[in-house]
Coordinates of C-alpha atoms in Angstrom, one line a residue:
M1 CA -89.7 68.9 -105.5
S2 CA -90.2 70.8 -102.2
T3 CA -93.1 71.0 -99.6
K4 CA -94.1 74.4 -97.9
A5 CA -92.6 76.0 -94.4
Y6 CA -93.8 79.5 -94.7
Y7 CA -97.0 81.2 -95.6
P8 CA -97.9 84.4 -96.7
I9 CA -100.5 86.2 -94.2
H10 CA -103.1 86.0 -97.2
E11 CA -102.6 82.5 -97.5
I12 CA -103.2 81.3 -93.5
G13 CA -107.0 80.6 -92.6
K14 CA -109.5 78.4 -92.5
D15 CA -109.9 75.8 -95.4
K16 CA -106.9 77.1 -96.9
P17 CA -104.4 74.3 -98.0
G18 CA -102.1 73.5 -94.8
F19 CA -104.7 74.5 -92.5
S20 CA -106.8 72.0 -90.7
A21 CA -107.5 71.0 -86.8
T22 CA -105.2 68.3 -86.4
R23 CA -102.2 70.2 -88.2
S24 CA -102.7 73.1 -86.2
I25 CA -102.4 70.9 -82.9
I26 CA -99.4 69.2 -84.3
E27 CA -97.5 72.0 -85.5
T28 CA -98.4 74.6 -82.9
S29 CA -96.5 72.4 -80.4
F30 CA -93.5 73.1 -82.3
Y31 CA -93.3 77.0 -81.1
G32 CA -93.5 76.3 -77.5
N33 CA -90.8 78.2 -75.3
N34 CA -90.0 74.7 -73.7
V35 CA -88.7 73.7 -77.3
V36 CA -84.8 73.3 -78.2
K37 CA -83.7 73.4 -81.7
V38 CA -81.3 70.4 -82.7
N39 CA -79.9 71.8 -86.1
T40 CA -76.8 69.3 -86.6
L41 CA -76.1 65.5 -86.4
R42 CA -73.0 66.4 -84.2
E43 CA -76.0 68.0 -81.5
A44 CA -77.9 65.2 -81.8
Y45 CA -75.2 62.5 -81.2
E46 CA -73.9 64.6 -78.2
L47 CA -77.5 64.7 -76.8
A48 CA -77.6 60.8 -77.6
L49 CA -74.3 60.3 -76.0
N50 CA -75.4 61.5 -72.8
S51 CA -78.9 60.5 -72.2
P52 CA -79.3 57.9 -69.3
G53 CA -79.1 54.6 -70.5
T54 CA -77.0 54.7 -73.1
I55 CA -74.4 52.1 -74.0
V56 CA -71.2 53.9 -75.7
T57 CA -69.9 50.9 -77.3
D58 CA -65.8 50.9 -78.1
M59 CA -66.8 50.4 -81.9
P60 CA -66.0 53.8 -84.1
V61 CA -68.3 55.0 -86.4
Y62 CA -66.7 54.0 -89.9
R63 CA -65.7 57.4 -91.5
G64 CA -68.5 59.4 -89.8
E65 CA -67.2 62.7 -90.4
E66 CA -68.4 62.2 -94.0
F67 CA -72.0 62.3 -92.7
G68 CA -71.6 65.1 -90.4
L69 CA -70.5 63.3 -87.0
D70 CA -66.5 63.7 -85.2
R71 CA -63.7 62.0 -86.4
D72 CA -64.2 59.7 -83.0
A73 CA -67.7 59.3 -83.0
K74 CA -69.0 55.5 -81.2
V75 CA -71.7 53.4 -81.9
L76 CA -74.5 53.8 -79.7
L77 CA -76.6 51.4 -78.2
F78 CA -80.1 52.0 -76.8
N79 CA -82.6 49.1 -75.6
D80 CA -86.4 50.0 -75.7
G81 CA -87.7 47.3 -72.9
A82 CA -89.7 44.7 -73.8
I83 CA -91.4 45.8 -77.0
S84 CA -89.1 45.6 -79.9
G85 CA -91.4 45.6 -82.7
R86 CA -93.9 47.9 -84.6
Y87 CA -97.6 47.8 -83.2
A88 CA -100.0 47.9 -86.4
A89 CA -103.3 47.9 -84.1
A90 CA -102.0 51.4 -82.8
R91 CA -102.8 53.1 -86.1
R92 CA -105.7 55.4 -86.7
I93 CA -105.8 57.1 -90.0
A94 CA -108.0 60.0 -90.7
G95 CA -110.3 59.3 -93.2
E96 CA -111.1 55.8 -92.8
P97 CA -114.6 54.8 -91.6
G98 CA -114.5 54.8 -88.0
V99 CA -111.9 56.7 -87.0
N100 CA -113.2 59.6 -84.9
C101 CA -111.0 62.4 -86.0
G102 CA -112.7 65.1 -83.2
A103 CA -112.1 62.5 -80.4
L104 CA -108.8 61.9 -81.3
D105 CA -107.6 65.6 -81.8
K106 CA -108.7 65.8 -78.2
V107 CA -106.2 62.9 -77.1
I108 CA -103.4 65.0 -79.0
M109 CA -104.2 68.1 -77.5
D110 CA -103.8 67.0 -74.0
A111 CA -100.8 64.9 -74.9
V112 CA -99.5 68.3 -76.1
Y113 CA -100.6 70.2 -73.0
E114 CA -99.0 67.6 -71.2
T115 CA -95.4 68.1 -72.5
R116 CA -95.4 71.8 -71.6
W117 CA -93.5 70.5 -68.2
K118 CA -90.5 69.1 -70.4
T119 CA -87.8 70.3 -72.7
M120 CA -88.7 69.1 -76.4
Y121 CA -86.4 69.0 -78.9
H122 CA -87.2 70.1 -82.3
A123 CA -85.4 68.6 -85.4
E124 CA -85.5 68.6 -89.2
V125 CA -84.9 66.4 -92.1
Y126 CA -85.4 65.5 -96.1
V127 CA -87.0 62.6 -97.0
G128 CA -86.4 61.9 -100.4
L129 CA -82.9 62.2 -101.9
D130 CA -83.2 63.8 -105.3
S131 CA -84.5 67.3 -106.1
E132 CA -87.4 65.6 -108.1
F133 CA -88.5 64.4 -105.0
M134 CA -87.7 66.0 -101.6
T135 CA -89.9 66.7 -98.6
K136 CA -89.1 68.4 -95.4
A137 CA -89.8 66.7 -92.2
H138 CA -90.0 68.0 -88.7
L139 CA -89.9 65.7 -85.6
L140 CA -90.6 66.7 -81.8
I141 CA -89.7 64.7 -78.9
P142 CA -89.2 65.3 -75.3
E143 CA -85.9 65.3 -73.3
G144 CA -85.1 61.6 -72.3
E145 CA -86.0 60.1 -75.8
E146 CA -82.4 61.6 -77.6
N147 CA -81.5 58.2 -79.1
I148 CA -85.0 58.0 -80.9
L149 CA -83.8 61.8 -82.2
Y150 CA -80.4 60.9 -83.5
N151 CA -81.5 57.7 -85.0
W152 CA -84.3 59.4 -86.9
M153 CA -81.8 62.0 -88.3
L154 CA -79.7 59.3 -89.3
N155 CA -82.3 57.5 -91.4
F156 CA -83.1 60.2 -93.3
Q157 CA -81.0 62.8 -94.6
Y158 CA -79.5 65.2 -92.5
M159 CA -79.8 68.9 -93.8
S160 CA -75.9 69.1 -95.2
D161 CA -74.8 71.8 -97.4
E162 CA -75.2 69.8 -100.6
Y163 CA -78.8 68.7 -99.9
V164 CA -80.0 72.0 -98.6
R165 CA -78.8 73.5 -102.0
M166 CA -80.6 70.7 -104.0
Y167 CA -83.9 71.5 -101.6
Q168 CA -83.7 75.5 -102.3
G169 CA -83.2 74.7 -106.1
S170 CA -86.3 72.1 -106.5
K171 CA -89.9 72.8 -107.5
P172 CA -92.7 73.1 -105.1
V173 CA -94.6 69.7 -105.0
G174 CA -98.3 70.1 -105.9
D175 CA -97.9 73.8 -107.1
G176 CA -97.2 75.0 -103.5
K177 CA -100.1 73.2 -101.8
E178 CA -98.3 70.4 -100.1
P179 CA -97.2 71.5 -96.1
D180 CA -93.9 70.3 -94.3
I181 CA -94.4 66.6 -92.4
Y182 CA -94.6 67.5 -88.9
L183 CA -94.4 64.2 -86.6
F184 CA -95.1 64.9 -82.9
S185 CA -94.1 62.2 -80.7
D186 CA -94.3 61.5 -76.6
P187 CA -92.9 58.0 -75.9
Q188 CA -93.6 58.8 -72.2
W189 CA -97.4 59.6 -72.6
N190 CA -99.5 56.5 -70.3
G191 CA -102.8 57.1 -71.4
S192 CA -104.1 58.2 -68.1
D193 CA -107.9 59.1 -67.8
R194 CA -108.0 63.2 -68.6
P195 CA -111.1 65.3 -68.0
G196 CA -112.6 66.0 -71.5
V197 CA -110.7 63.2 -73.7
D198 CA -112.2 60.0 -74.3
L199 CA -109.9 56.9 -74.9
S200 CA -112.1 54.3 -76.2
C201 CA -111.5 55.8 -80.1
L202 CA -107.9 54.3 -79.3
S203 CA -107.4 50.5 -80.1
D204 CA -105.2 50.4 -77.3
P205 CA -105.5 53.2 -74.5
K206 CA -101.6 53.2 -73.9
C207 CA -100.4 53.9 -77.3
L208 CA -101.4 55.4 -80.4
C209 CA -100.0 56.3 -83.9
Y210 CA -102.4 59.2 -85.4
F211 CA -101.8 59.9 -89.2
N212 CA -103.8 62.8 -90.6
T213 CA -101.9 62.2 -94.0
E214 CA -103.7 64.7 -96.0
Q215 CA -102.1 67.4 -94.0
N216 CA -99.0 65.9 -93.7
C217 CA -99.0 65.6 -89.9
A218 CA -98.8 62.7 -87.3
A219 CA -98.8 61.8 -83.8
I220 CA -97.4 59.2 -81.9
L221 CA -98.0 58.3 -78.5
G222 CA -96.7 56.0 -75.8
M223 CA -94.5 54.2 -78.3
R224 CA -90.6 53.9 -77.8
Y225 CA -89.5 51.8 -80.4
F226 CA -87.8 53.4 -83.4
G227 CA -89.4 51.9 -86.2
E228 CA -92.5 53.3 -85.1
H229 CA -91.4 56.9 -86.3
K230 CA -89.1 55.5 -89.0
K231 CA -92.2 54.1 -90.7
G232 CA -94.4 56.9 -89.4
T233 CA -92.6 59.2 -91.4
L234 CA -92.3 57.3 -94.5
T235 CA -95.9 56.7 -94.3
M236 CA -96.7 60.5 -94.7
A237 CA -94.0 61.2 -97.4
W238 CA -95.8 57.4 -99.4
A239 CA -99.0 59.4 -99.0
L240 CA -97.8 62.6 -100.4
A241 CA -96.3 60.9 -103.2
N242 CA -99.5 58.9 -103.8
R243 CA -100.9 62.5 -104.4
N244 CA -98.3 63.4 -106.7
G245 CA -98.3 60.9 -109.6
Y246 CA -95.8 58.6 -107.8
A247 CA -96.1 54.7 -107.1
S248 CA -95.1 54.8 -103.4
C249 CA -92.9 51.7 -102.7
H250 CA -91.9 49.5 -99.7
G251 CA -89.6 47.3 -101.2
G252 CA -85.6 47.5 -102.9
Q253 CA -84.4 48.6 -106.6
K254 CA -81.4 48.0 -108.3
K255 CA -79.9 48.5 -111.6
Y256 CA -77.8 45.9 -113.6
T257 CA -75.2 47.0 -116.0
L258 CA -74.8 44.3 -118.3
K259 CA -71.5 43.4 -120.7
D260 CA -72.9 45.1 -123.6
G261 CA -73.7 48.4 -121.5
T262 CA -77.8 47.9 -121.8
H263 CA -79.5 48.5 -118.3
Y264 CA -82.1 46.4 -116.7
V265 CA -83.9 48.0 -113.3
A266 CA -85.9 45.5 -111.2
S267 CA -88.1 46.4 -108.2
V268 CA -88.9 43.9 -105.4
F269 CA -91.6 44.2 -103.0
G270 CA -91.6 42.1 -99.3
L271 CA -92.1 42.4 -95.9
S272 CA -89.0 42.3 -93.3
G273 CA -87.4 38.7 -93.7
S274 CA -88.8 38.1 -97.2
G275 CA -85.4 38.4 -98.6
K276 CA -85.9 42.0 -100.2
S277 CA -82.8 42.9 -98.8
T278 CA -80.7 40.4 -99.8
L279 CA -81.7 40.0 -103.2
T280 CA -81.1 44.1 -103.5
H281 CA -77.9 44.3 -102.5
A282 CA -76.7 40.9 -104.2
K283 CA -73.7 41.3 -106.2
H284 CA -74.4 38.1 -108.0
G285 CA -70.1 37.4 -107.6
G286 CA -69.4 40.3 -109.9
K287 CA -71.3 39.3 -113.1
Y288 CA -72.7 42.5 -113.4
D289 CA -72.0 46.0 -112.3
V290 CA -75.0 46.4 -110.0
T291 CA -76.2 49.9 -108.4
V292 CA -78.4 49.7 -105.4
L293 CA -81.4 52.9 -105.0
H294 CA -82.5 51.6 -101.8
D295 CA -83.9 48.2 -100.1
D296 CA -86.5 49.5 -98.1
A297 CA -88.1 52.7 -99.8
F298 CA -88.4 54.7 -103.0
V299 CA -90.9 56.1 -104.9
I300 CA -91.5 55.5 -109.1
N301 CA -92.9 58.3 -111.1
T302 CA -95.2 56.9 -113.2
D303 CA -95.0 58.9 -116.0
T304 CA -90.8 58.7 -116.4
C305 CA -90.8 55.3 -114.4
A306 CA -87.7 56.8 -113.2
S307 CA -87.2 56.3 -109.3
V308 CA -86.0 58.0 -106.4
A309 CA -84.9 56.6 -102.5
L310 CA -86.4 58.1 -99.4
E311 CA -83.2 57.3 -97.0
P312 CA -79.5 57.6 -97.3
T313 CA -79.4 54.7 -94.6
Y314 CA -80.5 51.4 -94.1
F315 CA -82.4 50.1 -90.7
D316 CA -81.3 46.5 -90.8
K317 CA -81.9 43.4 -88.9
T318 CA -78.6 42.3 -86.9
Q319 CA -79.6 38.8 -86.4
D320 CA -77.9 37.9 -89.7
Y321 CA -74.8 39.7 -88.5
P322 CA -72.6 37.9 -85.9
T323 CA -70.2 40.2 -83.6
G324 CA -66.9 40.8 -85.3
C325 CA -69.0 40.5 -88.8
E326 CA -67.1 42.5 -91.3
D327 CA -70.4 44.2 -92.3
N328 CA -70.9 45.6 -88.8
K329 CA -68.3 48.0 -89.3
Y330 CA -70.8 50.6 -91.4
L331 CA -73.3 50.2 -88.0
L332 CA -73.9 53.8 -87.2
T333 CA -76.5 52.7 -84.2
V334 CA -77.9 49.5 -82.5
Q335 CA -80.9 48.7 -80.8
N336 CA -82.7 45.8 -78.7
C337 CA -79.4 44.3 -78.8
A338 CA -77.0 42.9 -76.0
C339 CA -73.2 43.8 -75.3
T340 CA -70.6 42.3 -73.7
L341 CA -66.6 43.1 -72.9
D342 CA -64.0 41.1 -75.2
E343 CA -60.5 40.3 -74.3
N344 CA -59.3 43.7 -74.3
G345 CA -62.3 45.0 -71.9
K346 CA -63.7 47.0 -75.0
I347 CA -67.5 46.8 -75.0
Q348 CA -68.9 44.5 -78.1
L349 CA -72.0 44.1 -79.6
V350 CA -73.7 40.5 -79.1
T351 CA -76.1 40.8 -81.9
E352 CA -78.1 37.3 -83.7
D353 CA -81.0 38.1 -81.7
I354 CA -79.8 36.8 -78.3
R355 CA -81.4 39.2 -76.2
N356 CA -84.7 39.4 -78.1
G357 CA -86.2 39.1 -81.1
N358 CA -86.0 42.0 -84.3
G359 CA -82.6 43.3 -83.1
R360 CA -82.1 46.5 -85.3
A361 CA -79.2 48.7 -86.4
I362 CA -78.7 51.7 -88.5
K363 CA -76.3 51.2 -91.2
S364 CA -74.2 54.0 -93.1
K365 CA -75.0 54.3 -97.0
L366 CA -71.1 53.1 -97.3
W367 CA -72.6 49.5 -96.8
S368 CA -73.3 49.9 -100.2
P369 CA -71.0 51.2 -102.2
N370 CA -72.7 50.9 -105.8
R371 CA -75.7 53.1 -103.9
V372 CA -77.2 56.0 -105.7
D373 CA -80.3 58.4 -104.8
K374 CA -82.0 58.1 -108.2
I375 CA -82.4 55.7 -111.0
G376 CA -83.0 57.7 -114.1
E377 CA -83.7 54.7 -116.6
P378 CA -86.9 53.3 -116.3
V379 CA -87.9 50.5 -114.3
N380 CA -88.1 47.1 -116.1
A381 CA -89.5 45.0 -113.8
I382 CA -91.6 44.2 -110.7
F383 CA -90.8 41.4 -108.6
W384 CA -93.6 40.6 -105.7
I385 CA -91.8 38.7 -103.2
M386 CA -94.4 36.1 -101.4
K387 CA -94.0 33.1 -99.4
D388 CA -97.4 31.0 -100.7
P389 CA -96.3 27.3 -100.4
T390 CA -98.2 26.7 -103.4
L391 CA -96.6 28.9 -106.0
P392 CA -93.3 27.8 -107.7
P393 CA -90.4 30.2 -107.1
V394 CA -90.8 32.1 -110.1
V395 CA -93.7 32.9 -112.6
K396 CA -94.6 35.8 -115.0
L397 CA -98.0 37.6 -115.0
K398 CA -99.1 38.6 -118.2
G399 CA -102.2 40.8 -117.9
A400 CA -101.6 44.5 -116.3
S401 CA -104.8 43.7 -113.8
L402 CA -103.5 40.4 -113.0
A403 CA -99.9 41.9 -112.1
S404 CA -101.5 44.4 -110.2
V405 CA -103.9 42.2 -108.6
M406 CA -101.4 39.9 -107.4
G407 CA -99.4 42.7 -105.8
A408 CA -102.7 43.6 -104.2
T409 CA -102.6 40.2 -102.7
L410 CA -99.5 39.6 -101.7
A411 CA -99.2 36.5 -99.3
T412 CA -96.6 36.3 -96.9
K413 CA -95.8 35.4 -93.3
R414 CA -95.7 37.7 -90.4
S415 CA -92.4 39.4 -89.2
S416 CA -90.5 39.4 -86.3
A417 CA -90.4 43.1 -86.7
E418 CA -94.2 43.3 -85.9
R419 CA -95.7 43.3 -82.5
L420 CA -99.0 41.7 -82.6
A421 CA -102.3 42.4 -81.0
A422 CA -103.3 39.4 -78.4
G423 CA -104.7 36.2 -80.3
V424 CA -103.4 36.7 -83.6
D425 CA -101.5 33.8 -85.1
P426 CA -98.2 34.6 -86.0
N427 CA -97.8 31.9 -88.2
A428 CA -101.0 32.3 -90.4
L429 CA -100.1 33.0 -94.2
V430 CA -101.4 36.9 -94.4
V431 CA -102.3 39.1 -97.3
V432 CA -100.4 42.6 -97.3
P433 CA -101.0 44.4 -100.4
Y434 CA -97.7 45.2 -102.4
A435 CA -95.9 44.7 -98.7
N436 CA -97.1 47.9 -97.6
S437 CA -98.6 48.1 -94.2
F438 CA -98.2 51.5 -94.1
R439 CA -100.8 52.6 -96.6
T440 CA -103.0 55.5 -95.5
Y441 CA -105.3 56.2 -98.7
P442 CA -107.5 53.9 -100.5
L443 CA -106.0 50.4 -101.9
A444 CA -107.3 51.3 -105.4
N445 CA -104.9 53.9 -105.6
D446 CA -101.9 51.6 -105.4
Y447 CA -103.5 49.2 -107.6
E448 CA -103.9 51.9 -110.3
K449 CA -100.6 53.2 -110.4
F450 CA -99.2 50.0 -110.4
K451 CA -101.5 48.7 -113.4
K452 CA -100.2 51.5 -115.2
L453 CA -96.7 50.8 -114.8
V454 CA -97.6 47.3 -116.4
E455 CA -100.0 48.2 -119.3
E456 CA -98.9 51.6 -120.1
K457 CA -95.0 51.7 -119.5
N458 CA -94.5 48.0 -120.4
V459 CA -92.9 47.1 -117.1
D460 CA -92.6 43.2 -116.5
C461 CA -94.4 41.7 -113.5
Y462 CA -93.1 38.5 -112.0
I463 CA -94.0 36.8 -108.3
V464 CA -90.7 35.1 -106.5
N465 CA -91.6 32.5 -104.1
T466 CA -89.0 32.8 -101.3
G467 CA -90.4 30.5 -98.6
E468 CA -91.2 26.9 -99.5
F469 CA -92.7 25.4 -102.7
M470 CA -94.9 22.6 -101.0
G471 CA -92.7 21.7 -98.4
K472 CA -89.2 22.3 -99.9
K473 CA -87.4 25.4 -99.3
V474 CA -86.4 27.7 -102.3
Q475 CA -82.8 28.9 -101.1
P476 CA -81.2 32.1 -101.9
K477 CA -79.1 30.5 -104.8
D478 CA -82.5 29.5 -106.5
T479 CA -83.7 33.1 -106.3
L480 CA -80.7 34.7 -107.3
G481 CA -80.3 32.1 -110.7
I482 CA -83.6 32.6 -111.2
L483 CA -83.3 36.7 -111.4
E484 CA -79.7 36.4 -113.6
A485 CA -82.2 34.4 -115.9
I486 CA -84.5 37.3 -116.4
V487 CA -81.7 39.8 -116.6
D488 CA -79.8 37.9 -119.1
K489 CA -82.9 36.5 -121.3
T490 CA -81.7 32.9 -120.6
G491 CA -84.6 31.6 -119.2
E492 CA -87.5 30.6 -121.2
F493 CA -90.8 31.3 -119.8
K494 CA -93.8 29.2 -121.7
Q495 CA -97.4 29.0 -120.3
W496 CA -98.2 27.6 -117.3
G497 CA -100.9 24.6 -117.4
P498 CA -104.3 26.1 -118.3
F499 CA -103.3 29.6 -117.1
S500 CA -103.8 32.0 -119.9
D501 CA -102.1 34.9 -118.1
I502 CA -99.0 33.4 -116.1
E503 CA -95.9 31.6 -117.3
I504 CA -93.7 29.8 -115.7
L505 CA -90.0 29.2 -115.7
E506 CA -89.5 25.8 -114.8
W507 CA -87.0 25.7 -112.0
E508 CA -85.0 22.2 -111.4
G509 CA -85.9 20.7 -108.2
F510 CA -89.3 23.0 -108.1
I511 CA -91.5 22.2 -111.1
P512 CA -95.4 21.8 -110.0
D513 CA -97.3 19.1 -111.1
L514 CA -100.9 20.0 -112.1
E515 CA -102.0 16.5 -112.4
D516 CA -101.4 16.0 -108.5
E517 CA -105.0 16.5 -107.4
Y518 CA -103.8 17.4 -103.6
Y519 CA -101.5 20.0 -105.3
K520 CA -104.3 21.2 -107.6
E521 CA -106.8 21.5 -104.6
Q522 CA -104.1 23.2 -102.4
L523 CA -103.1 25.9 -105.3
K524 CA -106.7 26.4 -106.0
A525 CA -107.6 27.4 -102.4
R526 CA -104.7 29.9 -102.1
M527 CA -106.1 31.8 -105.2
K528 CA -109.7 31.6 -103.8
E529 CA -108.4 33.0 -100.9
R530 CA -107.2 36.0 -102.9
V531 CA -110.5 36.0 -105.0
S532 CA -112.1 36.7 -101.3
F533 CA -109.8 39.0 -100.1
V534 CA -110.8 41.2 -103.4
E535 CA -114.6 40.7 -102.9
K536 CA -113.9 41.5 -99.2
T537 CA -112.9 45.2 -99.8
A538 CA -116.0 46.1 -101.1
T539 CA -117.3 45.9 -97.8
L540 CA -114.7 45.9 -95.2
K541 CA -114.3 49.5 -93.7
E542 CA -117.3 50.5 -95.9
G543 CA -115.8 49.5 -99.0
Y544 CA -112.9 52.4 -98.2
D545 CA -110.4 50.0 -100.2
K546 CA -112.5 48.7 -102.8
L547 CA -111.0 47.3 -105.9
P548 CA -112.0 47.8 -109.6
E549 CA -114.1 44.9 -111.0
D550 CA -111.2 44.0 -113.3
A551 CA -109.2 43.0 -110.3
L552 CA -111.8 40.9 -109.1
A553 CA -112.1 39.6 -113.0
A554 CA -108.4 39.0 -113.0
I555 CA -108.0 36.8 -110.1
Q556 CA -111.5 34.8 -110.6
K557 CA -110.2 33.8 -114.3
V558 CA -107.3 32.2 -112.5
V559 CA -109.5 29.9 -110.6
D560 CA -111.7 29.3 -113.3
E561 CA -109.1 28.1 -115.4
L562 CA -107.7 25.7 -112.3
K563 CA -110.5 22.9 -113.2

């Protein structure tokens, strides 16, 4: 699968695929005489190495020559300033009600004009690591932002000989109608008043993430945090995948190979900090031969149920990896962390979020020695990871509508990876459908795709609670033990109380008491919140994210059964 970069003359023009106002504004900026093409990771490394403010640590990049760097490359550290998380409030998505594309286009036009005084860097990568699903993405970013450029090329797949051959041999996606992804970024943009530009179309006049995913293009203005560029690129790839028969997944996937040679493929979905990376990379004490697809971004073919990873590396928190930790051997770059001198006068990282919250690093593919780019075996199970204190550590959902709507009402707590707007309670329980806050198409699309996996492809569906159950913390050993019981088929699931479509595996220390009126009322209240969420999709954003009637009926049935 490949996207389109070049057009015969007769395919260029108004109302033809790949041509729209927003895309024309963004793509045209890549052809200016102030644009310098960055072709290799080595070039990007040298630019970042010499960029003002870069800290060159004395930590070597482990086996860097295997993925396009010189043998003597060092881990680079760069700090963004006060902001160290994503800012969802800045997102504007073409096609959503109330989004004024005409006004936003003018903001972008003027932002592009302002960059004429700057040297701009143009880089290309692949998003998707198998010929079944590969898209080409372009980034344009000004001089001074070389660390974002380098991180972006590391996070996605740089154009090595192997992947160039793979891409050239892949089938064009969407009958050749899907164009390359283009991302224009100017972190130095400040939102000052300009003639003919109305900034009232922005939620914050100082920054903007504007997506026109139907045309595979986006602009990021006034935002330095690398995570905006990573997720911004994934946002467009996920939207493209959704249009072409794939379920877009913000989660992790692994394949267990059991002693009898059978396979079990599990997909886990959760926000940053939910435990999805821990569950994805867990080796279970060597009990299984475990193969990892990825812990953050992949797609599932809803016809074959095969899965493809979108990124080779890992954008991981550093808070759980102290200085000197063996895992830090696999670091490529680090963002928003401190450093100091060791006893030998060498520059070493100071992690554990001492400087600020949400310190991050890009880790190489080598961190997980059992990595693959594609799992061809069909996915067996979906696990929605929630932090809902009324849910036991695991339940199994039987009906396809209930399985999908519980994913659509996935409840969790906010992550430190987010920058919140003023007045937002960081401790409130929130619903993030399918743990993917980067969806740019109607929610019903995801609902139908996950429903199809359960209903037509016989994929099992579970909820695992990795938070607290009525005040008692669910430990990682509990969750891992539950996964092993499911994989080994030793766990006995039985109907949970009055619920006809929910089964429970009673886990010691976490058995819910449905005779306890307080607990029962709390559980009912959380389920009613889900009903309310589904009902509101019919009216919020003029019904843009309205879920089908069977979704509401499935969750209402749970409430009705809880007398």
